[in-house]
Amino acid sequence: MAKPTTQQIKLVSTADTGYFYVTKKNTRATTEKLQLRKYDPKARKHVIFKESKMK
């Protein structure tokens, strides 16, 4: 079977609250790790979320 182009990833908060988002990423178009600035409700502010693998 062919390898899928999109892959599910987990975006983990850098504020060490344990909060995360689950999203999809096109692995062929974006080869580097994602870093997005999103809202962390536990920290109650926008912080940087870094990509990690789903388990």
PDB file of N, CA, C and O in Angstrom:
ATOM      1  N   MET A   1       0.825  -1.188   0.000  1.00  0.00           N
ATOM      2  CA  MET A   1       0.000   0.000   0.000  1.00  0.00           C
ATOM      3  C   MET A   1       0.870   1.254   0.000  1.00  0.00           C
ATOM      4  O   MET A   1       1.984   1.248   0.511  1.00  0.00           O
ATOM      5  N   ALA A   2       0.310   2.322  -0.522  1.00  0.00           N
ATOM      6  CA  ALA A   2       1.033   3.588  -0.583  1.00  0.00           C
ATOM      7  C   ALA A   2       0.992   4.292   0.773  1.00  0.00           C
ATOM      8  O   ALA A   2       0.050   4.139   1.551  1.00  0.00           O
ATOM      9  N   LYS A   3       2.033   5.045   1.027  1.00  0.00           N
ATOM     10  CA  LYS A   3       2.110   5.807   2.271  1.00  0.00           C
ATOM     11  C   LYS A   3       1.194   7.032   2.172  1.00  0.00           C
ATOM     12  O   LYS A   3       1.208   7.724   1.152  1.00  0.00           O
ATOM     13  N   PRO A   4       0.380   7.321   3.186  1.00  0.00           N
ATOM     14  CA  PRO A   4      -0.518   8.479   3.102  1.00  0.00           C
ATOM     15  C   PRO A   4       0.260   9.802   3.114  1.00  0.00           C
ATOM     16  O   PRO A   4       1.328   9.901   3.723  1.00  0.00           O
ATOM     17  N   THR A   5      -0.294  10.823   2.435  1.00  0.00           N
ATOM     18  CA  THR A   5       0.399  12.115   2.369  1.00  0.00           C
ATOM     19  C   THR A   5       0.204  12.922   3.641  1.00  0.00           C
ATOM     20  O   THR A   5       1.061  13.715   3.994  1.00  0.00           O
ATOM     21  N   THR A   6      -0.921  12.729   4.331  1.00  0.00           N
ATOM     22  CA  THR A   6      -1.136  13.466   5.576  1.00  0.00           C
ATOM     23  C   THR A   6      -0.923  12.548   6.762  1.00  0.00           C
ATOM     24  O   THR A   6      -1.182  11.347   6.699  1.00  0.00           O
ATOM     25  N   GLN A   7      -0.451  13.142   7.845  1.00  0.00           N
ATOM     26  CA  GLN A   7      -0.144  12.392   9.047  1.00  0.00           C
ATOM     27  C   GLN A   7      -0.684  13.154  10.247  1.00  0.00           C
ATOM     28  O   GLN A   7      -0.588  14.376  10.299  1.00  0.00           O
ATOM     29  N   GLN A   8      -1.286  12.450  11.200  1.00  0.00           N
ATOM     30  CA  GLN A   8      -1.780  13.105  12.403  1.00  0.00           C
ATOM     31  C   GLN A   8      -0.615  13.411  13.319  1.00  0.00           C
ATOM     32  O   GLN A   8       0.247  12.560  13.556  1.00  0.00           O
ATOM     33  N   ILE A   9      -0.577  14.650  13.854  1.00  0.00           N
ATOM     34  CA  ILE A   9       0.479  15.050  14.774  1.00  0.00           C
ATOM     35  C   ILE A   9      -0.154  15.686  16.000  1.00  0.00           C
ATOM     36  O   ILE A   9      -1.319  16.084  15.989  1.00  0.00           O
ATOM     37  N   LYS A  10       0.638  15.781  17.055  1.00  0.00           N
ATOM     38  CA  LYS A  10       0.195  16.416  18.288  1.00  0.00           C
ATOM     39  C   LYS A  10       1.014  17.675  18.492  1.00  0.00           C
ATOM     40  O   LYS A  10       2.235  17.648  18.379  1.00  0.00           O
ATOM     41  N   LEU A  11       0.344  18.800  18.754  1.00  0.00           N
ATOM     42  CA  LEU A  11       1.011  20.060  19.048  1.00  0.00           C
ATOM     43  C   LEU A  11       0.974  20.250  20.555  1.00  0.00           C
ATOM     44  O   LEU A  11      -0.088  20.426  21.146  1.00  0.00           O
ATOM     45  N   VAL A  12       2.150  20.212  21.209  1.00  0.00           N
ATOM     46  CA  VAL A  12       2.249  20.279  22.670  1.00  0.00           C
ATOM     47  C   VAL A  12       2.672  21.676  23.088  1.00  0.00           C
ATOM     48  O   VAL A  12       3.566  22.276  22.496  1.00  0.00           O
ATOM     49  N   SER A  13       2.048  22.185  24.147  1.00  0.00           N
ATOM     50  CA  SER A  13       2.320  23.526  24.649  1.00  0.00           C
ATOM     51  C   SER A  13       3.718  23.617  25.253  1.00  0.00           C
ATOM     52  O   SER A  13       4.161  22.710  25.961  1.00  0.00           O
ATOM     53  N   THR A  14       4.405  24.736  24.994  1.00  0.00           N
ATOM     54  CA  THR A  14       5.728  24.953  25.586  1.00  0.00           C
ATOM     55  C   THR A  14       5.621  25.586  26.970  1.00  0.00           C
ATOM     56  O   THR A  14       6.634  25.788  27.627  1.00  0.00           O
ATOM     57  N   ALA A  15       4.395  25.881  27.429  1.00  0.00           N
ATOM     58  CA  ALA A  15       4.193  26.452  28.762  1.00  0.00           C
ATOM     59  C   ALA A  15       4.160  25.359  29.836  1.00  0.00           C
ATOM     60  O   ALA A  15       3.919  25.646  31.000  1.00  0.00           O
ATOM     61  N   ASP A  16       4.400  24.105  29.447  1.00  0.00           N
ATOM     62  CA  ASP A  16       4.427  22.949  30.361  1.00  0.00           C
ATOM     63  C   ASP A  16       3.135  22.770  31.152  1.00  0.00           C
ATOM     64  O   ASP A  16       3.157  22.425  32.330  1.00  0.00           O
ATOM     65  N   THR A  17       2.000  23.013  30.497  1.00  0.00           N
ATOM     66  CA  THR A  17       0.712  22.790  31.143  1.00  0.00           C
ATOM     67  C   THR A  17       0.156  21.416  30.814  1.00  0.00           C
ATOM     68  O   THR A  17      -0.786  20.964  31.453  1.00  0.00           O
ATOM     69  N   GLY A  18       0.725  20.751  29.810  1.00  0.00           N
ATOM     70  CA  GLY A  18       0.224  19.451  29.392  1.00  0.00           C
ATOM     71  C   GLY A  18      -0.877  19.538  28.356  1.00  0.00           C
ATOM     72  O   GLY A  18      -1.388  18.521  27.900  1.00  0.00           O
ATOM     73  N   TYR A  19      -1.255  20.758  27.963  1.00  0.00           N
ATOM     74  CA  TYR A  19      -2.318  20.944  26.980  1.00  0.00           C
ATOM     75  C   TYR A  19      -1.762  20.697  25.583  1.00  0.00           C
ATOM     76  O   TYR A  19      -0.610  21.034  25.299  1.00  0.00           O
ATOM     77  N   PHE A  20      -2.584  20.089  24.702  1.00  0.00           N
ATOM     78  CA  PHE A  20      -2.141  19.813  23.333  1.00  0.00           C
ATOM     79  C   PHE A  20      -3.306  19.893  22.366  1.00  0.00           C
ATOM     80  O   PHE A  20      -4.465  19.792  22.750  1.00  0.00           O
ATOM     81  N   TYR A  21      -2.987  20.123  21.114  1.00  0.00           N
ATOM     82  CA  TYR A  21      -3.922  20.082  19.996  1.00  0.00           C
ATOM     83  C   TYR A  21      -3.544  18.911  19.112  1.00  0.00           C
ATOM     84  O   TYR A  21      -2.369  18.561  19.010  1.00  0.00           O
ATOM     85  N   VAL A  22      -4.533  18.311  18.430  1.00  0.00           N
ATOM     86  CA  VAL A  22      -4.280  17.260  17.441  1.00  0.00           C
ATOM     87  C   VAL A  22      -4.673  17.823  16.091  1.00  0.00           C
ATOM     88  O   VAL A  22      -5.756  18.369  15.923  1.00  0.00           O
ATOM     89  N   THR A  23      -3.766  17.706  15.112  1.00  0.00           N
ATOM     90  CA  THR A  23      -4.016  18.237  13.780  1.00  0.00           C
ATOM     91  C   THR A  23      -3.356  17.332  12.744  1.00  0.00           C
ATOM     92  O   THR A  23      -2.678  16.369  13.092  1.00  0.00           O
ATOM     93  N   LYS A  24      -3.567  17.652  11.469  1.00  0.00           N
ATOM     94  CA  LYS A  24      -2.960  16.899  10.373  1.00  0.00           C
ATOM     95  C   LYS A  24      -1.880  17.733   9.712  1.00  0.00           C
ATOM     96  O   LYS A  24      -1.954  18.959   9.720  1.00  0.00           O
ATOM     97  N   LYS A  25      -0.886  17.054   9.137  1.00  0.00           N
ATOM     98  CA  LYS A  25       0.200  17.731   8.448  1.00  0.00           C
ATOM     99  C   LYS A  25       0.519  16.976   7.162  1.00  0.00           C
ATOM    100  O   LYS A  25       0.585  15.747   7.166  1.00  0.00           O
ATOM    101  N   ASN A  26       0.712  17.713   6.076  1.00  0.00           N
ATOM    102  CA  ASN A  26       1.134  17.120   4.819  1.00  0.00           C
ATOM    103  C   ASN A  26       2.643  16.899   4.911  1.00  0.00           C
ATOM    104  O   ASN A  26       3.427  17.839   4.914  1.00  0.00           O
ATOM    105  N   THR A  27       3.051  15.637   5.001  1.00  0.00           N
ATOM    106  CA  THR A  27       4.459  15.319   5.221  1.00  0.00           C
ATOM    107  C   THR A  27       5.319  15.549   3.986  1.00  0.00           C
ATOM    108  O   THR A  27       6.519  15.740   4.102  1.00  0.00           O
ATOM    109  N   ARG A  28       4.722  15.548   2.798  1.00  0.00           N
ATOM    110  CA  ARG A  28       5.505  15.777   1.581  1.00  0.00           C
ATOM    111  C   ARG A  28       5.790  17.262   1.376  1.00  0.00           C
ATOM    112  O   ARG A  28       6.870  17.640   0.934  1.00  0.00           O
ATOM    113  N   ALA A  29       4.828  18.127   1.705  1.00  0.00           N
ATOM    114  CA  ALA A  29       4.999  19.565   1.501  1.00  0.00           C
ATOM    115  C   ALA A  29       5.762  20.215   2.650  1.00  0.00           C
ATOM    116  O   ALA A  29       6.538  21.145   2.444  1.00  0.00           O
ATOM    117  N   THR A  30       5.546  19.739   3.882  1.00  0.00           N
ATOM    118  CA  THR A  30       6.173  20.333   5.069  1.00  0.00           C
ATOM    119  C   THR A  30       7.033  19.277   5.745  1.00  0.00           C
ATOM    120  O   THR A  30       6.526  18.430   6.476  1.00  0.00           O
ATOM    121  N   THR A  31       8.328  19.334   5.517  1.00  0.00           N
ATOM    122  CA  THR A  31       9.213  18.312   6.077  1.00  0.00           C
ATOM    123  C   THR A  31       9.741  18.683   7.459  1.00  0.00           C
ATOM    124  O   THR A  31      10.059  17.815   8.252  1.00  0.00           O
ATOM    125  N   GLU A  32       9.838  19.987   7.761  1.00  0.00           N
ATOM    126  CA  GLU A  32      10.337  20.391   9.076  1.00  0.00           C
ATOM    127  C   GLU A  32       9.209  20.330  10.109  1.00  0.00           C
ATOM    128  O   GLU A  32       8.041  20.223   9.770  1.00  0.00           O
ATOM    129  N   LYS A  33       9.576  20.401  11.396  1.00  0.00           N
ATOM    130  CA  LYS A  33       8.588  20.327  12.474  1.00  0.00           C
ATOM    131  C   LYS A  33       7.811  21.626  12.573  1.00  0.00           C
ATOM    132  O   LYS A  33       8.356  22.713  12.408  1.00  0.00           O
ATOM    133  N   LEU A  34       6.519  21.498  12.874  1.00  0.00           N
ATOM    134  CA  LEU A  34       5.640  22.665  12.997  1.00  0.00           C
ATOM    135  C   LEU A  34       5.839  23.363  14.333  1.00  0.00           C
ATOM    136  O   LEU A  34       6.077  22.717  15.354  1.00  0.00           O
ATOM    137  N   GLN A  35       5.731  24.687  14.312  1.00  0.00           N
ATOM    138  CA  GLN A  35       5.696  25.510  15.511  1.00  0.00           C
ATOM    139  C   GLN A  35       4.636  26.567  15.273  1.00  0.00           C
ATOM    140  O   GLN A  35       4.778  27.386  14.374  1.00  0.00           O
ATOM    141  N   LEU A  36       3.556  26.505  16.041  1.00  0.00           N
ATOM    142  CA  LEU A  36       2.460  27.440  15.872  1.00  0.00           C
ATOM    143  C   LEU A  36       2.174  28.157  17.178  1.00  0.00           C
ATOM    144  O   LEU A  36       2.323  27.582  18.252  1.00  0.00           O
ATOM    145  N   ARG A  37       1.749  29.415  17.076  1.00  0.00           N
ATOM    146  CA  ARG A  37       1.369  30.185  18.256  1.00  0.00           C
ATOM    147  C   ARG A  37      -0.149  30.067  18.400  1.00  0.00           C
ATOM    148  O   ARG A  37      -0.900  30.586  17.576  1.00  0.00           O
ATOM    149  N   LYS A  38      -0.578  29.342  19.429  1.00  0.00           N
ATOM    150  CA  LYS A  38      -1.997  29.081  19.651  1.00  0.00           C
ATOM    151  C   LYS A  38      -2.355  29.365  21.106  1.00  0.00           C
ATOM    152  O   LYS A  38      -1.479  29.578  21.936  1.00  0.00           O
ATOM    153  N   TYR A  39      -3.654  29.333  21.393  1.00  0.00           N
ATOM    154  CA  TYR A  39      -4.141  29.649  22.728  1.00  0.00           C
ATOM    155  C   TYR A  39      -4.068  28.435  23.642  1.00  0.00           C
ATOM    156  O   TYR A  39      -4.507  27.334  23.284  1.00  0.00           O
ATOM    157  N   ASP A  40      -3.515  28.621  24.827  1.00  0.00           N
ATOM    158  CA  ASP A  40      -3.462  27.584  25.856  1.00  0.00           C
ATOM    159  C   ASP A  40      -4.431  27.985  26.967  1.00  0.00           C
ATOM    160  O   ASP A  40      -4.169  28.936  27.700  1.00  0.00           O
ATOM    161  N   PRO A  41      -5.571  27.294  27.105  1.00  0.00           N
ATOM    162  CA  PRO A  41      -6.561  27.690  28.113  1.00  0.00           C
ATOM    163  C   PRO A  41      -6.091  27.486  29.546  1.00  0.00           C
ATOM    164  O   PRO A  41      -6.569  28.165  30.447  1.00  0.00           O
ATOM    165  N   LYS A  42      -5.159  26.566  29.779  1.00  0.00           N
ATOM    166  CA  LYS A  42      -4.654  26.368  31.145  1.00  0.00           C
ATOM    167  C   LYS A  42      -3.744  27.513  31.563  1.00  0.00           C
ATOM    168  O   LYS A  42      -3.762  27.941  32.705  1.00  0.00           O
ATOM    169  N   ALA A  43      -2.922  28.009  30.625  1.00  0.00           N
ATOM    170  CA  ALA A  43      -2.056  29.154  30.911  1.00  0.00           C
ATOM    171  C   ALA A  43      -2.798  30.478  30.698  1.00  0.00           C
ATOM    172  O   ALA A  43      -2.322  31.522  31.113  1.00  0.00           O
ATOM    173  N   ARG A  44      -3.948  30.423  30.018  1.00  0.00           N
ATOM    174  CA  ARG A  44      -4.796  31.572  29.709  1.00  0.00           C
ATOM    175  C   ARG A  44      -4.070  32.643  28.897  1.00  0.00           C
ATOM    176  O   ARG A  44      -4.216  33.830  29.139  1.00  0.00           O
ATOM    177  N   LYS A  45      -3.251  32.179  27.926  1.00  0.00           N
ATOM    178  CA  LYS A  45      -2.592  33.097  27.007  1.00  0.00           C
ATOM    179  C   LYS A  45      -2.127  32.327  25.777  1.00  0.00           C
ATOM    180  O   LYS A  45      -2.154  31.095  25.753  1.00  0.00           O
ATOM    181  N   HIS A  46      -1.691  33.060  24.758  1.00  0.00           N
ATOM    182  CA  HIS A  46      -1.150  32.448  23.551  1.00  0.00           C
ATOM    183  C   HIS A  46       0.309  32.073  23.790  1.00  0.00           C
ATOM    184  O   HIS A  46       1.088  32.900  24.270  1.00  0.00           O
ATOM    185  N   VAL A  47       0.661  30.840  23.466  1.00  0.00           N
ATOM    186  CA  VAL A  47       2.036  30.354  23.604  1.00  0.00           C
ATOM    187  C   VAL A  47       2.391  29.576  22.339  1.00  0.00           C
ATOM    188  O   VAL A  47       1.538  29.274  21.506  1.00  0.00           O
ATOM    189  N   ILE A  48       3.655  29.228  22.214  1.00  0.00           N
ATOM    190  CA  ILE A  48       4.124  28.429  21.074  1.00  0.00           C
ATOM    191  C   ILE A  48       3.860  26.959  21.354  1.00  0.00           C
ATOM    192  O   ILE A  48       4.140  26.468  22.444  1.00  0.00           O
ATOM    193  N   PHE A  49       3.292  26.286  20.356  1.00  0.00           N
ATOM    194  CA  PHE A  49       3.054  24.844  20.429  1.00  0.00           C
ATOM    195  C   PHE A  49       3.998  24.169  19.449  1.00  0.00           C
ATOM    196  O   PHE A  49       4.111  24.589  18.300  1.00  0.00           O
ATOM    197  N   LYS A  50       4.695  23.125  19.892  1.00  0.00           N
ATOM    198  CA  LYS A  50       5.644  22.408  19.045  1.00  0.00           C
ATOM    199  C   LYS A  50       5.108  21.032  18.699  1.00  0.00           C
ATOM    200  O   LYS A  50       4.410  20.403  19.491  1.00  0.00           O
ATOM    201  N   GLU A  51       5.498  20.566  17.540  1.00  0.00           N
ATOM    202  CA  GLU A  51       5.037  19.269  17.028  1.00  0.00           C
ATOM    203  C   GLU A  51       5.713  18.110  17.766  1.00  0.00           C
ATOM    204  O   GLU A  51       6.907  18.146  18.052  1.00  0.00           O
ATOM    205  N   SER A  52       4.919  17.090  18.060  1.00  0.00           N
ATOM    206  CA  SER A  52       5.454  15.820  18.562  1.00  0.00           C
ATOM    207  C   SER A  52       4.628  14.707  17.936  1.00  0.00           C
ATOM    208  O   SER A  52       3.544  14.944  17.399  1.00  0.00           O
ATOM    209  N   LYS A  53       5.139  13.488  17.992  1.00  0.00           N
ATOM    210  CA  LYS A  53       4.465  12.362  17.363  1.00  0.00           C
ATOM    211  C   LYS A  53       3.308  11.872  18.216  1.00  0.00           C
ATOM    212  O   LYS A  53       3.322  11.975  19.441  1.00  0.00           O
ATOM    213  N   MET A  54       2.305  11.320  17.536  1.00  0.00           N
ATOM    214  CA  MET A  54       1.176  10.681  18.235  1.00  0.00           C
ATOM    215  C   MET A  54       1.643   9.326  18.739  1.00  0.00           C
ATOM    216  O   MET A  54       2.470   8.658  18.125  1.00  0.00           O
ATOM    217  N   LYS A  55       1.112   8.901  19.878  1.00  0.00           N
ATOM    218  CA  LYS A  55       1.485   7.593  20.424  1.00  0.00           C
ATOM    219  C   LYS A  55       0.351   6.620  20.276  1.00  0.00           C
ATOM    220  O   LYS A  55      -0.766   6.942  20.117  1.00  0.00           O
TER     221      LYS A  55
END
